[in-house]
Structures are given as structure tokens and as C-alpha cells.
């Protein structure tokens, strides 16, 4: 763990210029979640490569082609966290998809699907910095309906490791201004925020 001053962190969009720093962060953590390289939400289960090297190559290809978006949090020149987001067509694979689609009234313009924070920076509010960065990037792109699927830990007495909270928590989304639309699956939610254009 390190001392973290979140006011000194900056958020930059994932792209060709930030790819090397993002790649270094993922590599420091063995490609994240067993070699996913943050590709799980990009592809349906039947299309998914089960190889870390293939996931790595796929992620790089998508980033360089502008088909993979994230708010990347930097501490100086080092990437220390990210929040992945994009339109539903870019991120079609979400947890509890069948239940989600049964209750869907109107699709969002963007969804934020997962977060990752360097283990040294966890439990300091860095994921919230990333989420606020997503909101800012969506605003800069013209705004729209932004949806997220955080875990609802309300009333839970069981401590959950931050490494398992890939979509973070309902309370964090509420602090950023999201409102609960409905639940999906056990302890999962659908939350929305209408983001005005910048």
C-alpha cells in the first residue's frame, strides 16, 4: 500500500498514447483476473479466447483501432487504475444478461462494465476517481445515458475483498450521482446517470 492523494491523480482516456502505461498496469497483475486483459465484456462467452496471450493481443488490437474505451487513472506517468466503458455494441457481454434484457425498457448510450485498481492503491477511493473520469469522458463525447452494474452490499456484514468487486459498489455509484433503476441477479444492480454534454 502507498499513501494516496486522490487530488493529485489525473484521468486520461485509453488510446494508443496511453496503451503502454495501461499495458504495464495489467502486466504487473498477471493480465488481470487470470489473464483476461479486460476483454471479458467485449466478447460473448462462445467467442472468448481462453488464452492470456490471445486476450492481450486482442485488447491491444481493439485499443489501437479505437474500439476499447476506459478512463485510465494516472499517478504521475504510471497508470494505477481504470474503469472500462463504451456503447453496448462494444461491450455486449454483461453478467446476468438474460435477467437484464427481460427488464430492459431502453438501452443506454454507454455502459461502464468493470474497474481495476493497482493493489498498492486499493481502498483509497481511486475507483471513484476512475468512475468520475468516465462521466467526464462521456460528457466530452456529447453526453448520454450511462449505465453501471455495481454490487449492492447494503446490509451485508460479510467483508468482500476489493479484488472481487470488479464492478465496485452501489454506494460508490450513488456518490457520483447514479440512481438505482432495478436489481439483477443476486446483489447486483442496474444504475443510471444522464450525463449532459460538456
PDB file of N, CA and C in Angstrom, residues 68-141:
ATOM      1  N   UNK A  68     -11.974   0.141 -27.870  1.00  0.00           N
ATOM      2  CA  UNK A  68     -11.960  -0.212 -26.456  1.00  0.00           C
ATOM      3  C   UNK A  68     -11.700   1.059 -25.664  1.00  0.00           C
ATOM      4  N   UNK A  69     -12.644   1.410 -24.791  1.00  0.00           N
ATOM      5  CA  UNK A  69     -12.565   2.666 -24.062  1.00  0.00           C
ATOM      6  C   UNK A  69     -12.403   2.433 -22.563  1.00  0.00           C
ATOM      7  N   UNK A  70     -11.686   3.333 -21.931  1.00  0.00           N
ATOM      8  CA  UNK A  70     -11.544   3.291 -20.480  1.00  0.00           C
ATOM      9  C   UNK A  70     -11.080   4.659 -20.007  1.00  0.00           C
ATOM     10  N   UNK A  71     -11.434   4.976 -18.774  1.00  0.00           N
ATOM     11  CA  UNK A  71     -10.866   6.115 -18.070  1.00  0.00           C
ATOM     12  C   UNK A  71      -9.690   5.557 -17.285  1.00  0.00           C
ATOM     13  N   UNK A  72      -8.490   5.976 -17.647  1.00  0.00           N
ATOM     14  CA  UNK A  72      -7.272   5.457 -17.017  1.00  0.00           C
ATOM     15  C   UNK A  72      -6.766   6.483 -16.003  1.00  0.00           C
ATOM     16  N   UNK A  73      -6.573   6.029 -14.770  1.00  0.00           N
ATOM     17  CA  UNK A  73      -6.124   6.915 -13.696  1.00  0.00           C
ATOM     18  C   UNK A  73      -4.600   6.834 -13.612  1.00  0.00           C
ATOM     19  N   UNK A  74      -3.973   8.016 -13.602  1.00  0.00           N
ATOM     20  CA  UNK A  74      -2.517   8.100 -13.552  1.00  0.00           C
ATOM     21  C   UNK A  74      -2.045   8.756 -12.268  1.00  0.00           C
ATOM     22  N   UNK A  75      -0.986   8.193 -11.716  1.00  0.00           N
ATOM     23  CA  UNK A  75      -0.219   8.811 -10.643  1.00  0.00           C
ATOM     24  C   UNK A  75       1.107   9.190 -11.285  1.00  0.00           C
ATOM     25  N   UNK A  76       1.255  10.429 -11.679  1.00  0.00           N
ATOM     26  CA  UNK A  76       2.405  10.827 -12.485  1.00  0.00           C
ATOM     27  C   UNK A  76       2.303  10.174 -13.852  1.00  0.00           C
ATOM     28  N   UNK A  77       3.349   9.446 -14.248  1.00  0.00           N
ATOM     29  CA  UNK A  77       3.355   8.762 -15.543  1.00  0.00           C
ATOM     30  C   UNK A  77       2.873   7.317 -15.448  1.00  0.00           C
ATOM     31  N   UNK A  78       2.547   6.872 -14.237  1.00  0.00           N
ATOM     32  CA  UNK A  78       2.180   5.470 -14.028  1.00  0.00           C
ATOM     33  C   UNK A  78       0.659   5.307 -13.984  1.00  0.00           C
ATOM     34  N   UNK A  79       0.134   4.400 -14.796  1.00  0.00           N
ATOM     35  CA  UNK A  79      -1.285   4.060 -14.724  1.00  0.00           C
ATOM     36  C   UNK A  79      -1.506   3.208 -13.485  1.00  0.00           C
ATOM     37  N   UNK A  80      -2.519   3.589 -12.669  1.00  0.00           N
ATOM     38  CA  UNK A  80      -2.756   2.868 -11.418  1.00  0.00           C
ATOM     39  C   UNK A  80      -4.176   2.317 -11.319  1.00  0.00           C
ATOM     40  N   UNK A  81      -5.037   2.640 -12.266  1.00  0.00           N
ATOM     41  CA  UNK A  81      -6.410   2.135 -12.237  1.00  0.00           C
ATOM     42  C   UNK A  81      -7.088   2.441 -13.565  1.00  0.00           C
ATOM     43  N   UNK A  82      -8.215   1.765 -13.768  1.00  0.00           N
ATOM     44  CA  UNK A  82      -9.059   2.117 -14.909  1.00  0.00           C
ATOM     45  C   UNK A  82     -10.494   1.720 -14.640  1.00  0.00           C
ATOM     46  N   UNK A  83     -11.387   2.346 -15.414  1.00  0.00           N
ATOM     47  CA  UNK A  83     -12.789   1.944 -15.482  1.00  0.00           C
ATOM     48  C   UNK A  83     -13.109   1.782 -16.963  1.00  0.00           C
ATOM     49  N   UNK A  84     -13.525   0.597 -17.331  1.00  0.00           N
ATOM     50  CA  UNK A  84     -13.862   0.309 -18.735  1.00  0.00           C
ATOM     51  C   UNK A  84     -15.294   0.755 -19.016  1.00  0.00           C
ATOM     52  N   UNK A  85     -15.483   1.423 -20.156  1.00  0.00           N
ATOM     53  CA  UNK A  85     -16.820   1.844 -20.551  1.00  0.00           C
ATOM     54  C   UNK A  85     -16.912   1.848 -22.072  1.00  0.00           C
ATOM     55  N   UNK A  86     -18.113   1.993 -22.580  1.00  0.00           N
ATOM     56  CA  UNK A  86     -18.311   2.068 -24.024  1.00  0.00           C
ATOM     57  C   UNK A  86     -19.772   1.831 -24.351  1.00  0.00           C
ATOM     58  N   UNK A  87     -20.140   1.967 -25.615  1.00  0.00           N
ATOM     59  CA  UNK A  87     -21.518   1.671 -26.009  1.00  0.00           C
ATOM     60  C   UNK A  87     -21.804   0.177 -25.871  1.00  0.00           C
ATOM     61  N   UNK A  88     -23.078  -0.195 -25.726  1.00  0.00           N
ATOM     62  CA  UNK A  88     -23.413  -1.615 -25.572  1.00  0.00           C
ATOM     63  C   UNK A  88     -22.883  -2.502 -26.693  1.00  0.00           C
ATOM     64  N   UNK A  89     -22.821  -1.994 -27.919  1.00  0.00           N
ATOM     65  CA  UNK A  89     -22.306  -2.812 -29.029  1.00  0.00           C
ATOM     66  C   UNK A  89     -20.831  -3.150 -28.830  1.00  0.00           C
ATOM     67  N   UNK A  90     -20.111  -2.291 -28.132  1.00  0.00           N
ATOM     68  CA  UNK A  90     -18.693  -2.527 -27.858  1.00  0.00           C
ATOM     69  C   UNK A  90     -18.503  -3.463 -26.672  1.00  0.00           C
ATOM     70  N   UNK A  91     -19.472  -3.444 -25.753  1.00  0.00           N
ATOM     71  CA  UNK A  91     -19.397  -4.253 -24.525  1.00  0.00           C
ATOM     72  C   UNK A  91     -20.698  -5.039 -24.361  1.00  0.00           C
ATOM     73  N   UNK A  92     -20.923  -6.045 -25.216  1.00  0.00           N
ATOM     74  CA  UNK A  92     -22.212  -6.753 -25.201  1.00  0.00           C
ATOM     75  C   UNK A  92     -22.380  -7.765 -24.076  1.00  0.00           C
ATOM     76  N   UNK A  93     -21.281  -8.217 -23.498  1.00  0.00           N
ATOM     77  CA  UNK A  93     -21.333  -9.319 -22.540  1.00  0.00           C
ATOM     78  C   UNK A  93     -21.370  -8.778 -21.121  1.00  0.00           C
ATOM     79  N   UNK A  94     -22.524  -8.869 -20.456  1.00  0.00           N
ATOM     80  CA  UNK A  94     -22.621  -8.443 -19.065  1.00  0.00           C
ATOM     81  C   UNK A  94     -23.149  -9.594 -18.224  1.00  0.00           C
ATOM     82  N   UNK A  95     -22.875  -9.543 -16.948  1.00  0.00           N
ATOM     83  CA  UNK A  95     -23.362 -10.580 -16.031  1.00  0.00           C
ATOM     84  C   UNK A  95     -24.884 -10.488 -15.904  1.00  0.00           C
ATOM     85  N   UNK A  96     -25.519 -11.640 -15.704  1.00  0.00           N
ATOM     86  CA  UNK A  96     -26.983 -11.710 -15.560  1.00  0.00           C
ATOM     87  C   UNK A  96     -27.675 -11.106 -16.782  1.00  0.00           C
ATOM     88  N   UNK A  97     -27.131 -11.396 -17.954  1.00  0.00           N
ATOM     89  CA  UNK A  97     -27.615 -10.781 -19.194  1.00  0.00           C
ATOM     90  C   UNK A  97     -29.087 -11.090 -19.469  1.00  0.00           C
ATOM     91  N   UNK A  98     -29.518 -12.332 -19.274  1.00  0.00           N
ATOM     92  CA  UNK A  98     -30.899 -12.703 -19.566  1.00  0.00           C
ATOM     93  C   UNK A  98     -31.867 -11.907 -18.694  1.00  0.00           C
ATOM     94  N   UNK A  99     -31.597 -11.865 -17.408  1.00  0.00           N
ATOM     95  CA  UNK A  99     -32.451 -11.100 -16.497  1.00  0.00           C
ATOM     96  C   UNK A  99     -32.418  -9.610 -16.836  1.00  0.00           C
ATOM     97  N   UNK A 100     -31.233  -9.108 -17.193  1.00  0.00           N
ATOM     98  CA  UNK A 100     -31.096  -7.705 -17.576  1.00  0.00           C
ATOM     99  C   UNK A 100     -31.976  -7.387 -18.781  1.00  0.00           C
ATOM    100  N   UNK A 101     -31.902  -8.219 -19.810  1.00  0.00           N
ATOM    101  CA  UNK A 101     -32.647  -7.947 -21.038  1.00  0.00           C
ATOM    102  C   UNK A 101     -34.159  -8.074 -20.838  1.00  0.00           C
ATOM    103  N   UNK A 102     -34.577  -8.958 -19.942  1.00  0.00           N
ATOM    104  CA  UNK A 102     -36.018  -9.108 -19.672  1.00  0.00           C
ATOM    105  C   UNK A 102     -36.605  -7.841 -19.067  1.00  0.00           C
ATOM    106  N   UNK A 103     -35.828  -7.105 -18.311  1.00  0.00           N
ATOM    107  CA  UNK A 103     -36.332  -5.894 -17.675  1.00  0.00           C
ATOM    108  C   UNK A 103     -35.942  -4.609 -18.378  1.00  0.00           C
ATOM    109  N   UNK A 104     -35.305  -4.719 -19.547  1.00  0.00           N
ATOM    110  CA  UNK A 104     -34.799  -3.537 -20.241  1.00  0.00           C
ATOM    111  C   UNK A 104     -35.928  -2.746 -20.890  1.00  0.00           C
ATOM    112  N   UNK A 105     -36.017  -1.472 -20.584  1.00  0.00           N
ATOM    113  CA  UNK A 105     -37.004  -0.582 -21.203  1.00  0.00           C
ATOM    114  C   UNK A 105     -36.374   0.161 -22.371  1.00  0.00           C
ATOM    115  N   UNK A 106     -35.211   0.749 -22.150  1.00  0.00           N
ATOM    116  CA  UNK A 106     -34.488   1.432 -23.223  1.00  0.00           C
ATOM    117  C   UNK A 106     -32.997   1.240 -23.004  1.00  0.00           C
ATOM    118  N   UNK A 107     -32.243   0.940 -24.049  1.00  0.00           N
ATOM    119  CA  UNK A 107     -30.810   0.698 -23.867  1.00  0.00           C
ATOM    120  C   UNK A 107     -30.069   1.993 -23.551  1.00  0.00           C
ATOM    121  N   UNK A 108     -28.979   1.898 -22.802  1.00  0.00           N
ATOM    122  CA  UNK A 108     -28.177   3.090 -22.516  1.00  0.00           C
ATOM    123  C   UNK A 108     -27.329   3.461 -23.732  1.00  0.00           C
ATOM    124  N   UNK A 109     -26.790   4.657 -23.689  1.00  0.00           N
ATOM    125  CA  UNK A 109     -25.823   5.064 -24.717  1.00  0.00           C
ATOM    126  C   UNK A 109     -24.450   4.481 -24.413  1.00  0.00           C
ATOM    127  N   UNK A 110     -24.152   4.371 -23.134  1.00  0.00           N
ATOM    128  CA  UNK A 110     -22.864   3.840 -22.679  1.00  0.00           C
ATOM    129  C   UNK A 110     -23.105   2.971 -21.457  1.00  0.00           C
ATOM    130  N   UNK A 111     -22.197   2.010 -21.263  1.00  0.00           N
ATOM    131  CA  UNK A 111     -22.200   1.240 -20.020  1.00  0.00           C
ATOM    132  C   UNK A 111     -20.775   1.196 -19.481  1.00  0.00           C
ATOM    133  N   UNK A 112     -20.674   1.192 -18.165  1.00  0.00           N
ATOM    134  CA  UNK A 112     -19.376   1.002 -17.515  1.00  0.00           C
ATOM    135  C   UNK A 112     -19.414  -0.395 -16.920  1.00  0.00           C
ATOM    136  N   UNK A 113     -18.467  -1.226 -17.330  1.00  0.00           N
ATOM    137  CA  UNK A 113     -18.569  -2.655 -17.029  1.00  0.00           C
ATOM    138  C   UNK A 113     -17.622  -3.145 -15.952  1.00  0.00           C
ATOM    139  N   UNK A 114     -16.441  -2.584 -15.866  1.00  0.00           N
ATOM    140  CA  UNK A 114     -15.523  -3.103 -14.852  1.00  0.00           C
ATOM    141  C   UNK A 114     -14.473  -2.076 -14.476  1.00  0.00           C
ATOM    142  N   UNK A 115     -13.908  -2.321 -13.303  1.00  0.00           N
ATOM    143  CA  UNK A 115     -12.883  -1.456 -12.731  1.00  0.00           C
ATOM    144  C   UNK A 115     -11.695  -2.323 -12.343  1.00  0.00           C
ATOM    145  N   UNK A 116     -10.538  -1.712 -12.377  1.00  0.00           N
ATOM    146  CA  UNK A 116      -9.365  -2.385 -11.837  1.00  0.00           C
ATOM    147  C   UNK A 116      -8.464  -1.339 -11.203  1.00  0.00           C
ATOM    148  N   UNK A 117      -7.979  -1.637 -10.004  1.00  0.00           N
ATOM    149  CA  UNK A 117      -7.084  -0.735  -9.278  1.00  0.00           C
ATOM    150  C   UNK A 117      -5.833  -1.506  -8.878  1.00  0.00           C
ATOM    151  N   UNK A 118      -4.680  -0.920  -9.147  1.00  0.00           N
ATOM    152  CA  UNK A 118      -3.405  -1.493  -8.716  1.00  0.00           C
ATOM    153  C   UNK A 118      -3.499  -1.851  -7.236  1.00  0.00           C
ATOM    154  N   UNK A 119      -3.007  -3.014  -6.880  1.00  0.00           N
ATOM    155  CA  UNK A 119      -3.166  -3.491  -5.494  1.00  0.00           C
ATOM    156  C   UNK A 119      -2.585  -2.511  -4.478  1.00  0.00           C
ATOM    157  N   UNK A 120      -1.569  -1.729  -4.858  1.00  0.00           N
ATOM    158  CA  UNK A 120      -0.967  -0.763  -3.927  1.00  0.00           C
ATOM    159  C   UNK A 120      -1.885   0.428  -3.644  1.00  0.00           C
ATOM    160  N   UNK A 121      -2.883   0.648  -4.529  1.00  0.00           N
ATOM    161  CA  UNK A 121      -3.716   1.842  -4.446  1.00  0.00           C
ATOM    162  C   UNK A 121      -5.145   1.550  -4.001  1.00  0.00           C
ATOM    163  N   UNK A 122      -5.423   0.303  -3.648  1.00  0.00           N
ATOM    164  CA  UNK A 122      -6.791  -0.060  -3.286  1.00  0.00           C
ATOM    165  C   UNK A 122      -7.203   0.522  -1.933  1.00  0.00           C
ATOM    166  N   UNK A 123      -8.517   0.710  -1.793  1.00  0.00           N
ATOM    167  CA  UNK A 123      -9.145   1.218  -0.564  1.00  0.00           C
ATOM    168  C   UNK A 123      -8.747   2.658  -0.246  1.00  0.00           C
ATOM    169  N   UNK A 124      -8.527   3.433  -1.315  1.00  0.00           N
ATOM    170  CA  UNK A 124      -8.216   4.859  -1.157  1.00  0.00           C
ATOM    171  C   UNK A 124      -9.142   5.733  -2.005  1.00  0.00           C
ATOM    172  N   UNK A 125     -10.186   5.156  -2.595  1.00  0.00           N
ATOM    173  CA  UNK A 125     -11.106   5.954  -3.402  1.00  0.00           C
ATOM    174  C   UNK A 125     -10.685   6.125  -4.850  1.00  0.00           C
ATOM    175  N   UNK A 126      -9.722   5.346  -5.298  1.00  0.00           N
ATOM    176  CA  UNK A 126      -9.211   5.500  -6.656  1.00  0.00           C
ATOM    177  C   UNK A 126     -10.232   5.020  -7.696  1.00  0.00           C
ATOM    178  N   UNK A 127     -11.017   3.990  -7.370  1.00  0.00           N
ATOM    179  CA  UNK A 127     -12.061   3.538  -8.306  1.00  0.00           C
ATOM    180  C   UNK A 127     -13.081   4.643  -8.534  1.00  0.00           C
ATOM    181  N   UNK A 128     -13.375   5.408  -7.507  1.00  0.00           N
ATOM    182  CA  UNK A 128     -14.316   6.525  -7.679  1.00  0.00           C
ATOM    183  C   UNK A 128     -13.729   7.600  -8.592  1.00  0.00           C
ATOM    184  N   UNK A 129     -12.441   7.831  -8.487  1.00  0.00           N
ATOM    185  CA  UNK A 129     -11.775   8.761  -9.405  1.00  0.00           C
ATOM    186  C   UNK A 129     -11.964   8.276 -10.842  1.00  0.00           C
ATOM    187  N   UNK A 130     -11.821   6.963 -11.047  1.00  0.00           N
ATOM    188  CA  UNK A 130     -11.997   6.394 -12.392  1.00  0.00           C
ATOM    189  C   UNK A 130     -13.435   6.573 -12.883  1.00  0.00           C
ATOM    190  N   UNK A 131     -14.418   6.332 -12.013  1.00  0.00           N
ATOM    191  CA  UNK A 131     -15.817   6.483 -12.423  1.00  0.00           C
ATOM    192  C   UNK A 131     -16.127   7.935 -12.769  1.00  0.00           C
ATOM    193  N   UNK A 132     -15.647   8.860 -11.973  1.00  0.00           N
ATOM    194  CA  UNK A 132     -15.852  10.275 -12.293  1.00  0.00           C
ATOM    195  C   UNK A 132     -15.172  10.620 -13.621  1.00  0.00           C
ATOM    196  N   UNK A 133     -14.055   9.964 -13.895  1.00  0.00           N
ATOM    197  CA  UNK A 133     -13.385  10.151 -15.179  1.00  0.00           C
ATOM    198  C   UNK A 133     -14.229   9.661 -16.339  1.00  0.00           C
ATOM    199  N   UNK A 134     -14.916   8.525 -16.157  1.00  0.00           N
ATOM    200  CA  UNK A 134     -15.825   8.026 -17.193  1.00  0.00           C
ATOM    201  C   UNK A 134     -16.912   9.057 -17.470  1.00  0.00           C
ATOM    202  N   UNK A 135     -17.511   9.587 -16.408  1.00  0.00           N
ATOM    203  CA  UNK A 135     -18.573  10.588 -16.569  1.00  0.00           C
ATOM    204  C   UNK A 135     -18.047  11.780 -17.374  1.00  0.00           C
ATOM    205  N   UNK A 136     -16.853  12.248 -17.049  1.00  0.00           N
ATOM    206  CA  UNK A 136     -16.262  13.379 -17.774  1.00  0.00           C
ATOM    207  C   UNK A 136     -16.017  13.041 -19.240  1.00  0.00           C
ATOM    208  N   UNK A 137     -15.516  11.839 -19.511  1.00  0.00           N
ATOM    209  CA  UNK A 137     -15.238  11.452 -20.897  1.00  0.00           C
ATOM    210  C   UNK A 137     -16.518  11.296 -21.706  1.00  0.00           C
ATOM    211  N   UNK A 138     -17.575  10.770 -21.087  1.00  0.00           N
ATOM    212  CA  UNK A 138     -18.868  10.672 -21.762  1.00  0.00           C
ATOM    213  C   UNK A 138     -19.404  12.074 -22.056  1.00  0.00           C
ATOM    214  N   UNK A 139     -19.259  12.989 -21.103  1.00  0.00           N
ATOM    215  CA  UNK A 139     -19.705  14.370 -21.324  1.00  0.00           C
ATOM    216  C   UNK A 139     -18.959  15.001 -22.492  1.00  0.00           C
ATOM    217  N   UNK A 140     -17.645  14.766 -22.555  1.00  0.00           N
ATOM    218  CA  UNK A 140     -16.837  15.322 -23.647  1.00  0.00           C
ATOM    219  C   UNK A 140     -17.206  14.728 -24.999  1.00  0.00           C
ATOM    220  N   UNK A 141     -17.813  13.525 -24.983  1.00  0.00           N
ATOM    221  CA  UNK A 141     -18.238  12.873 -26.237  1.00  0.00           C
ATOM    222  C   UNK A 141     -19.675  13.222 -26.611  1.00  0.00           C
TER     223      UNK A 141
END
